mmCIF file of C-alpha atoms in Angstrom:
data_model
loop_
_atom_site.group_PDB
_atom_site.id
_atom_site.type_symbol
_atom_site.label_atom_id
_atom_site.label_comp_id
_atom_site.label_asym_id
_atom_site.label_seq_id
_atom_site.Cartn_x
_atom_site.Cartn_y
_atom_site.Cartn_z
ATOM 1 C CA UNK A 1 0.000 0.000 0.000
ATOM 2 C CA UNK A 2 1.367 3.494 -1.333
ATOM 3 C CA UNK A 3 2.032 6.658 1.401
ATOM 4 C CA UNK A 4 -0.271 8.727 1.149
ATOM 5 C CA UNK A 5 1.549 11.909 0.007
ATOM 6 C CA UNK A 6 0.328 15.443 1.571
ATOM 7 C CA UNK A 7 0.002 18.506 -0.402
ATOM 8 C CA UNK A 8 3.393 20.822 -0.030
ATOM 9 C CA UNK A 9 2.682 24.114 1.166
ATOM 10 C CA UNK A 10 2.799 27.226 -1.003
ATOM 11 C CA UNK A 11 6.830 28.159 -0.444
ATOM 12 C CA UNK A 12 6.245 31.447 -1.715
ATOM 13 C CA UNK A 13 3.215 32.196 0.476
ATOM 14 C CA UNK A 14 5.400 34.175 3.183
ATOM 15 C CA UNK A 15 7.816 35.893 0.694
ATOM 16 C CA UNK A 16 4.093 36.867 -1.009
ATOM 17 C CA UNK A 17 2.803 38.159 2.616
ATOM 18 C CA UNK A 18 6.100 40.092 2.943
ATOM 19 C CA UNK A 19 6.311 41.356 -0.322
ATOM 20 C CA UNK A 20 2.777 42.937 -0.238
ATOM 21 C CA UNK A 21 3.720 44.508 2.828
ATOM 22 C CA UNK A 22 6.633 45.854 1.555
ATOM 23 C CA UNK A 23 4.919 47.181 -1.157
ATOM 24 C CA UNK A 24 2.624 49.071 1.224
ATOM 25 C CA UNK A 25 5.319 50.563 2.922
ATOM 26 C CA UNK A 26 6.780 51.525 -0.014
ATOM 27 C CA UNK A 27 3.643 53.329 -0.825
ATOM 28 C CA UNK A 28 3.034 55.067 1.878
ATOM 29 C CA UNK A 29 6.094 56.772 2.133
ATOM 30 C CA UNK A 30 6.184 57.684 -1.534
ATOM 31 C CA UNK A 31 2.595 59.450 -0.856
ATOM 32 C CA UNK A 32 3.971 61.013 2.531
ATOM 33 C CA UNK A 33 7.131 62.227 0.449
ATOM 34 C CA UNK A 34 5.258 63.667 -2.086
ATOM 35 C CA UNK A 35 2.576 65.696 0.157
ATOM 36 C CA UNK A 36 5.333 67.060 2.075
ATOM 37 C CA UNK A 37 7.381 68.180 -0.956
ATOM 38 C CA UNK A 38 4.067 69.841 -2.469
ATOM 39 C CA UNK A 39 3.290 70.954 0.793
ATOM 40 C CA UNK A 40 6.557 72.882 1.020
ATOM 41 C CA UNK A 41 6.336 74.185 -2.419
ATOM 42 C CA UNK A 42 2.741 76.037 -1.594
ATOM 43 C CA UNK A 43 4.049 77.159 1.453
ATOM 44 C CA UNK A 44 7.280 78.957 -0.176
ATOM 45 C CA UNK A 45 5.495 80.694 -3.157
ATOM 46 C CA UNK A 46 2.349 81.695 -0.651
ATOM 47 C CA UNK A 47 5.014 83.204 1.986
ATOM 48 C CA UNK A 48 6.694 85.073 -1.279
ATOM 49 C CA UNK A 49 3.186 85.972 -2.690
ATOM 50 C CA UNK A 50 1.902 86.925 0.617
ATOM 51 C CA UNK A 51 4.356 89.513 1.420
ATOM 52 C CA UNK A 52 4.351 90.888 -1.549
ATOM 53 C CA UNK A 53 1.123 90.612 -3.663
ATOM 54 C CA UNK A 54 -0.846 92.788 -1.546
ATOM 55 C CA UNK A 55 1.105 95.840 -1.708
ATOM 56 C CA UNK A 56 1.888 95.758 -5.483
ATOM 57 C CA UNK A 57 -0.348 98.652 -7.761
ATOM 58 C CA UNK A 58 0.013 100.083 -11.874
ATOM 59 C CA UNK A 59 2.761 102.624 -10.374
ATOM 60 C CA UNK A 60 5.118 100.062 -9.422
ATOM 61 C CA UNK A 61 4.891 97.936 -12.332
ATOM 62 C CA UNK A 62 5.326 100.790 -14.754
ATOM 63 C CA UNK A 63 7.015 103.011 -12.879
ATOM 64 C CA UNK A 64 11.061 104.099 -13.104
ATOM 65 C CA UNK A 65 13.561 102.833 -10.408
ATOM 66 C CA UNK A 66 14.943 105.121 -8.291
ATOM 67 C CA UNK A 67 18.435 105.199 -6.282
ATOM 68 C CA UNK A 68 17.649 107.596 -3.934
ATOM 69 C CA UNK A 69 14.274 108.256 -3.188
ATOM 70 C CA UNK A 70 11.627 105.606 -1.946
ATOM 71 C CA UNK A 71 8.555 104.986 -4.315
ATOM 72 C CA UNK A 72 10.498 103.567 -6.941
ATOM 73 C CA UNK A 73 9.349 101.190 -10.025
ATOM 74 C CA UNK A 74 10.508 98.058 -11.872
ATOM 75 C CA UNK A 75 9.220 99.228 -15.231
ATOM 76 C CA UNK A 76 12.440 98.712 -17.543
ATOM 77 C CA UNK A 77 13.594 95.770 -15.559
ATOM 78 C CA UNK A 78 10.110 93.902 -16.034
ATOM 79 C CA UNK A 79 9.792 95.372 -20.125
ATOM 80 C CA UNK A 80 13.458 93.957 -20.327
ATOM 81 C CA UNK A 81 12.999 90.651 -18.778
ATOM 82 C CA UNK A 82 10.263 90.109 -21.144
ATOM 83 C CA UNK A 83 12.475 91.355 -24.105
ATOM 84 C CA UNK A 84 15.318 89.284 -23.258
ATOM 85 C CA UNK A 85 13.902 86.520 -22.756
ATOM 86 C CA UNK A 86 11.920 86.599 -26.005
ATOM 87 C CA UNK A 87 15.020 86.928 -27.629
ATOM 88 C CA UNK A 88 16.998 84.130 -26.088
ATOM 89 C CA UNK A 89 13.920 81.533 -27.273
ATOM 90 C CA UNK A 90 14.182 82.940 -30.589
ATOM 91 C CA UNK A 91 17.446 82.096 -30.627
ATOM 92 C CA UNK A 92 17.914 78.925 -28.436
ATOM 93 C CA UNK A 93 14.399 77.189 -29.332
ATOM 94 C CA UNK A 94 15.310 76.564 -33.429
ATOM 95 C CA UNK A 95 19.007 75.430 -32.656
ATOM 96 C CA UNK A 96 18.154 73.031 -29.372
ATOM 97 C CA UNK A 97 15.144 71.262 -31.560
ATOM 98 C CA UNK A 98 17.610 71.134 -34.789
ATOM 99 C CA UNK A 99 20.452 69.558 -32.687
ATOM 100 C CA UNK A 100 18.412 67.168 -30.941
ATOM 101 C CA UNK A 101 16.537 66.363 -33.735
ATOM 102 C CA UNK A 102 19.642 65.517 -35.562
ATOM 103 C CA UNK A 103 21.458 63.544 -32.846
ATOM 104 C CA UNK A 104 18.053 61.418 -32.632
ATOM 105 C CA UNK A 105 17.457 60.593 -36.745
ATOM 106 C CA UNK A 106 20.774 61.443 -38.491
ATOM 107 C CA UNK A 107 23.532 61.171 -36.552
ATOM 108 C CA UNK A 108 25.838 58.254 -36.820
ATOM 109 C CA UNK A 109 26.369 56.021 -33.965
ATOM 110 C CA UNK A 110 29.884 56.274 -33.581
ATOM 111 C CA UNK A 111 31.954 57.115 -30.265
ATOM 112 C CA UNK A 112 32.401 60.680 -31.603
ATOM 113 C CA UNK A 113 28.779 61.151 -31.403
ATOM 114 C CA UNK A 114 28.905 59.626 -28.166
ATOM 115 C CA UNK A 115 31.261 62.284 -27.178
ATOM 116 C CA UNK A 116 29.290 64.872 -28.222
ATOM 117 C CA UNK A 117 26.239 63.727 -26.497
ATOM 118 C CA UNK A 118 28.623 63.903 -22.935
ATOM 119 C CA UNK A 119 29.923 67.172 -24.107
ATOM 120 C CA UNK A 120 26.029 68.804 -24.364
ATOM 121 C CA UNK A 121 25.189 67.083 -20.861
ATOM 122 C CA UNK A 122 28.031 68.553 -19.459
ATOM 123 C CA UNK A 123 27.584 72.202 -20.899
ATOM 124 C CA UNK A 124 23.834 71.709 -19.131
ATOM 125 C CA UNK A 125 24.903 70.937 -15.789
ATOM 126 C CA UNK A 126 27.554 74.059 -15.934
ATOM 127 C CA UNK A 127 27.400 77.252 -13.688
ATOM 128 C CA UNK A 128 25.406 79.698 -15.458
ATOM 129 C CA UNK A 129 28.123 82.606 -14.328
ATOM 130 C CA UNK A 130 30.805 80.314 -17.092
ATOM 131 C CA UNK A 131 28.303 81.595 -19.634
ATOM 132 C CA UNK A 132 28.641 85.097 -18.481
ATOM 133 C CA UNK A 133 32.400 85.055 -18.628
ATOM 134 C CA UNK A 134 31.803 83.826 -22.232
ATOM 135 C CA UNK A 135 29.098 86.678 -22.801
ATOM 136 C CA UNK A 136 31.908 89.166 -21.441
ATOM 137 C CA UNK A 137 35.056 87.735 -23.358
ATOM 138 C CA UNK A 138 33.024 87.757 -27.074
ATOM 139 C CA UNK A 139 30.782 90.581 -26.585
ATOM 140 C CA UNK A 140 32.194 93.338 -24.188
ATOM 141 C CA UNK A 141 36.067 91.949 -24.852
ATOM 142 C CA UNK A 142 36.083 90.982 -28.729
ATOM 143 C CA UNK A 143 32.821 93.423 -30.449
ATOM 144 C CA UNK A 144 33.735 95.975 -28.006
ATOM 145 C CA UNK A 145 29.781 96.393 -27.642
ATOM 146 C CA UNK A 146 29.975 96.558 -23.610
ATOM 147 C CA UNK A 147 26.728 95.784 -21.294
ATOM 148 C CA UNK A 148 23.738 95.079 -24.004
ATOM 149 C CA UNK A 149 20.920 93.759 -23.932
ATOM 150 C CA UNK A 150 21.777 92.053 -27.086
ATOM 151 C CA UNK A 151 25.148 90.241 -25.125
ATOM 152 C CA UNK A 152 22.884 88.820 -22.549
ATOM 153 C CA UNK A 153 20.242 87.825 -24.659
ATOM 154 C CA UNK A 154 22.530 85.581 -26.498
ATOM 155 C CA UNK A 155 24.671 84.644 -23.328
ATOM 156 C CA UNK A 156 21.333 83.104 -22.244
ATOM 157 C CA UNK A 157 20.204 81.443 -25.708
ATOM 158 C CA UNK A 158 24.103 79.513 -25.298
ATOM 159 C CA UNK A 159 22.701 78.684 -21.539
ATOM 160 C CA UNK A 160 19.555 77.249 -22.574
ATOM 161 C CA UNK A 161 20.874 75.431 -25.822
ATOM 162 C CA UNK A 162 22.074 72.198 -24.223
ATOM 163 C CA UNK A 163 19.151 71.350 -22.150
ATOM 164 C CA UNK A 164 16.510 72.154 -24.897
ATOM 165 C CA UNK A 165 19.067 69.901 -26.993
ATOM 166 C CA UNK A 166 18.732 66.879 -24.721
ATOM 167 C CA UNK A 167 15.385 67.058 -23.875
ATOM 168 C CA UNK A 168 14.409 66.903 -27.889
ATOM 169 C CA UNK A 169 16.749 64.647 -28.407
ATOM 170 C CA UNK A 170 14.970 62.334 -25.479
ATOM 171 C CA UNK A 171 11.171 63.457 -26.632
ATOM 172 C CA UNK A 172 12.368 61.922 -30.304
ATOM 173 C CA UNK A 173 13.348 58.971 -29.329
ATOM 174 C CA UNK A 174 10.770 58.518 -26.718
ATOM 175 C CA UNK A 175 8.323 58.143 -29.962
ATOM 176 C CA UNK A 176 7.446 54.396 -30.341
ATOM 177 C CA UNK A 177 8.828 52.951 -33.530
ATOM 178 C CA UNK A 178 5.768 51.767 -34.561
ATOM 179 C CA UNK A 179 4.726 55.227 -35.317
ATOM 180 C CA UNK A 180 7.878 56.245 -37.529
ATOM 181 C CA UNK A 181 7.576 52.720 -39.064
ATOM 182 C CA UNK A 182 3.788 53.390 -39.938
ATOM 183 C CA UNK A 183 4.451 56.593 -41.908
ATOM 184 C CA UNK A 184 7.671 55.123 -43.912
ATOM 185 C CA UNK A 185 4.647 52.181 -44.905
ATOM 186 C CA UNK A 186 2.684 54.508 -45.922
ATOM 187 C CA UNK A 187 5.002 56.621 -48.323
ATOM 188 C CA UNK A 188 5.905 59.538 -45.974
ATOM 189 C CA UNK A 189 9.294 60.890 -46.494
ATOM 190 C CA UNK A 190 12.367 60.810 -43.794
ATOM 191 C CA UNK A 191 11.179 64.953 -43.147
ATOM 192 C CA UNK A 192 7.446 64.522 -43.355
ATOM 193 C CA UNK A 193 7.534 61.694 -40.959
ATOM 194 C CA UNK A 194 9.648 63.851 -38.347
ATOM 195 C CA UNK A 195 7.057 67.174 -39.410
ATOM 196 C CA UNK A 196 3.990 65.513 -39.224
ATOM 197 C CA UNK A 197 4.591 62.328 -36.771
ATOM 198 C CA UNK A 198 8.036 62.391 -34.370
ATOM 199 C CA UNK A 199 7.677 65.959 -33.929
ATOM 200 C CA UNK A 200 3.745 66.144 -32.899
ATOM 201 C CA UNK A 201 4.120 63.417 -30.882
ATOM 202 C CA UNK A 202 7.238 64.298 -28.711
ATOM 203 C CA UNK A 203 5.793 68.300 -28.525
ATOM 204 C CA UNK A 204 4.795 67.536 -24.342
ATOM 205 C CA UNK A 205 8.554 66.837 -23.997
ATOM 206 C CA UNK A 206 9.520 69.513 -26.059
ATOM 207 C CA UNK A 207 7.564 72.546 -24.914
ATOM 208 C CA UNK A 208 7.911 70.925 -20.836
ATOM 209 C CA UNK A 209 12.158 71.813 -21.794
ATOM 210 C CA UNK A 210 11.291 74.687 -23.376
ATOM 211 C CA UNK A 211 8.877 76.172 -20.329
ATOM 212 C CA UNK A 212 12.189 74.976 -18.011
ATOM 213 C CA UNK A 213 14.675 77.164 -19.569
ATOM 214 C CA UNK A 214 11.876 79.766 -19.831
ATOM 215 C CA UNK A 215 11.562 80.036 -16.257
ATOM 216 C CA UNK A 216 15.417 79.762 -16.024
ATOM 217 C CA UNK A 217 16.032 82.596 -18.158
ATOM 218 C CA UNK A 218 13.689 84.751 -16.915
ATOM 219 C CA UNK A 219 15.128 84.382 -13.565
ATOM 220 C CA UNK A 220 18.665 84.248 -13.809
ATOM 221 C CA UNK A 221 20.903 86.742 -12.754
ATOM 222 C CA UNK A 222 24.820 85.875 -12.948
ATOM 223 C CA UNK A 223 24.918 85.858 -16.804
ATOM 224 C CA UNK A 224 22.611 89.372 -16.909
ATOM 225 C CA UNK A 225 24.927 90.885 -14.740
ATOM 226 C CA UNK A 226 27.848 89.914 -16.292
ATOM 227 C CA UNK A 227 26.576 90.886 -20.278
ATOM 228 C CA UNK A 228 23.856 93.230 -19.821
ATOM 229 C CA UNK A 229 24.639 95.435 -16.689
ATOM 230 C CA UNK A 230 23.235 96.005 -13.190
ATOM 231 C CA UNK A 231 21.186 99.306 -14.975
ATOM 232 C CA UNK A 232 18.555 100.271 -17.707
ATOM 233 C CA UNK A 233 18.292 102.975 -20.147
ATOM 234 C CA UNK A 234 16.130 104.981 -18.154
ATOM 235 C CA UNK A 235 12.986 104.785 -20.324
ATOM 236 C CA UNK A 236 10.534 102.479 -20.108
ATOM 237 C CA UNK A 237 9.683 100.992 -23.991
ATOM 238 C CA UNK A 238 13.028 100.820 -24.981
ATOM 239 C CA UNK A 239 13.968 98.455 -28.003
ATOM 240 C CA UNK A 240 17.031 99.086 -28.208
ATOM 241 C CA UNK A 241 19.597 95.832 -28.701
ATOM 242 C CA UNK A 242 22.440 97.901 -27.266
ATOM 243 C CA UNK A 243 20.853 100.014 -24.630
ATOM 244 C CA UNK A 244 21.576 98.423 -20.607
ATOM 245 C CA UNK A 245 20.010 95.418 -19.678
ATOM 246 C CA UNK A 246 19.131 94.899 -16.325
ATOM 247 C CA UNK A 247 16.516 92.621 -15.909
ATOM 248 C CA UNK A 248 14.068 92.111 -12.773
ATOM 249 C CA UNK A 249 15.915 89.452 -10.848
ATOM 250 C CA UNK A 250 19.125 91.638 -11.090
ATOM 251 C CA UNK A 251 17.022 94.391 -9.772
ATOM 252 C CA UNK A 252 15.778 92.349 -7.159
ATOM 253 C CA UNK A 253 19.839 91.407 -6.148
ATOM 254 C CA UNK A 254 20.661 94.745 -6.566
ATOM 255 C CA UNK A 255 18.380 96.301 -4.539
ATOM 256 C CA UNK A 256 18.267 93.957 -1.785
ATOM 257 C CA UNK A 257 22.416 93.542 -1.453
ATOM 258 C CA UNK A 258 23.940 97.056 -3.069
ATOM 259 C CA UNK A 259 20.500 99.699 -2.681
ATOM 260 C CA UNK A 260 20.354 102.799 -0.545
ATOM 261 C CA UNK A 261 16.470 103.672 -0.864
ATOM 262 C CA UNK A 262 14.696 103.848 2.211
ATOM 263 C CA UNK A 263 12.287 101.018 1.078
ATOM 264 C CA UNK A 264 14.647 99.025 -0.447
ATOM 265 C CA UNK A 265 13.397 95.575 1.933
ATOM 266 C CA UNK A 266 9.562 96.343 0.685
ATOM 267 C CA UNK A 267 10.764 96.571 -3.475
ATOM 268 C CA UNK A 268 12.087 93.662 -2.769
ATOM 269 C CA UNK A 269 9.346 91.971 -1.380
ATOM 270 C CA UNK A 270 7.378 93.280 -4.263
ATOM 271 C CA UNK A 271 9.600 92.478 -7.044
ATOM 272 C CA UNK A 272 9.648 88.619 -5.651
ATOM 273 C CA UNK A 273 6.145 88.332 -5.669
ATOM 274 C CA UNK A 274 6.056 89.704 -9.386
ATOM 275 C CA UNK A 275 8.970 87.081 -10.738
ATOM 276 C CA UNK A 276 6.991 84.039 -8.898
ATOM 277 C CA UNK A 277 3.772 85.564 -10.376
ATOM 278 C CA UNK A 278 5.492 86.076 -13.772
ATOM 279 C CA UNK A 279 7.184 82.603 -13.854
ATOM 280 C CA UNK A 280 4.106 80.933 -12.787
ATOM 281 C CA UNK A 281 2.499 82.859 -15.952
ATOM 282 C CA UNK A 282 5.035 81.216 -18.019
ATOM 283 C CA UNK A 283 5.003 77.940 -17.256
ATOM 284 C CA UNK A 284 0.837 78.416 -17.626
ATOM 285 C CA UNK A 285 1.406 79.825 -21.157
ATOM 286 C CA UNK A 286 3.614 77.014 -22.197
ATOM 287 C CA UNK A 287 1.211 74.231 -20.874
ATOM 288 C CA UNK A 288 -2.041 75.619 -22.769
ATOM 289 C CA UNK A 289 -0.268 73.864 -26.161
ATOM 290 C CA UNK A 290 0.499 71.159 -24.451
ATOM 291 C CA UNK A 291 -3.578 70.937 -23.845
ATOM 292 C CA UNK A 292 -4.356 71.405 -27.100
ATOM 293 C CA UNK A 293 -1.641 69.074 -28.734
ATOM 294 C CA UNK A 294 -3.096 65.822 -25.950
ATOM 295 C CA UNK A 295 -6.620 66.682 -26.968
ATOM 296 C CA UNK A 296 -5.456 66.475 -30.712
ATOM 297 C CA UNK A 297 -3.712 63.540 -30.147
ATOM 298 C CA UNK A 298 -6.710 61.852 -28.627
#
């Protein structure tokens, strides 16, 4: 007569128990992590907005800056953040999505390449005050053009250009091959199929880079200082390339480090709370295509 042979446990029934529990864990503090990261986020940008939202009005935003006496503006600074800033994407936006649209469909994959690739990640990751030395030894040391508006706006197109590089370069080849497959199938040309297919499909990627180095630009302050000056022209719709560029995050240094106005601490409070406001604008603008382009793709 045979043993009569028992059923063997489940061996992975207490790795399973342990496993789920670990995965619960692991939840919970990803989802206490994240609260306390937004958490501190809101907090920071309603302590800069509280201070300083309440006492803006028309005056200040239009208004001239003054050294000496209180009640000064941050007209120019503002009109000039806007104006450089519109000229560094004109610049940096067609050059970042050609070079990262070429390192994704054309160019070869050799080590030189590869070296490239390392040299753009590098240049993204470098102090932005290395591309204000630049800015000063081409356009205030070689054109002999001094503090423009024109130097910094350019000093800040070379600052953006790797990282809007890189991140087209990722949206590309983020696009399933499928897709790029699909339109060779169907006749499309190497160009049409990056027009019509890569380039709609990777836009969330590409306009996400492109409202990061917005924001960037419009608040940086090393490379502005160090091509377009720590002043303005004095007037407040001024177009020229060559006239002082001091933006509003140089004005905000300056006056809260170098100013003697009485109410130097209170401009400063209120020329926070209009970058946040403005940058928050910004990345807003940039997200409305981003809107349109999922509904489209829908």
């Amino acid at each position: 007569m045979k043993p009569e042979i028992k059923p063997a446990g489940n061996p992975f029934a207490s790795r399973k128990s342990m496993n789920h529990i670990n995965n619960r864990i692991f939840t919970l503090v990803v989802w206490c992590v994240g609260i306390v990261t937004v958490l501190f986020i809101l907090g920071l940008l309603f302590l800069i907005l509280q201070k300083g939202m309440p006492k803006l009005d028309w005056g200040f935003l239009v208004g001239l800056p003054s050294e000496i006496d209180e009640g000064g503006g941050i007209g120019p600074t503002l009109f000039n953040s806007f104006y450089v800033l519109i000229i560094s994407l004109i610049i940096s936006i067609p050059l970042g999505m050609a070079a990262g649209i070429y390192l994704s469909e054309f160019a070869p994959d050799n080590k030189f390449i590869a070296f490239v690739r390392i040299c753009v990640e590098g240049l993204a990751s470098v102090p932005s005050i290395i591309f204000g030395l630049f800015g000063i030894a081409v356009f205030v040391e070689a054109f002999q053009i001094g503090l423009t508006i024109i130097g910094g706006a350019v000093s800040l197109a070379f600052l953006n250009l790797p990282v809007l590089t890189r991140v087209t370069e990722e949206a590309i080849r983020a696009v399933p091959q499928e897709m790029k497959t699909a339109s060779f199938a169907l006749g499309g040309t190497h160009l049409q199929t990056i027009r019509r297919v890569l380039v709609p499909v990777a836009l969330n990627g590409i306009i996400t880079g492109i409202c990061l180095v917005a924001g960037r630009a419009f608040g940086e302050s090393a490379v502005i200082i160090l091509t377009a000056g720590v002043s303005t022209s004095g007037e407040m719709w001024d177009f020229s390339l060559f006239s002082p560029g001091e933006t509003l995050a140089v004005h905000l240094w300056y006056v809260q480090s170098e100013a003697i106005v009485p109410d130097a601490t209170e401009i400063a409070e209120k020329a926070a709370a209009v970058l946040v406001f403005v940058v928050l604008l910004i990345n807003l603008f940039f997200r409305v295509p981003l809107w349109i382009n999922s509904r489209k793709m829908r």
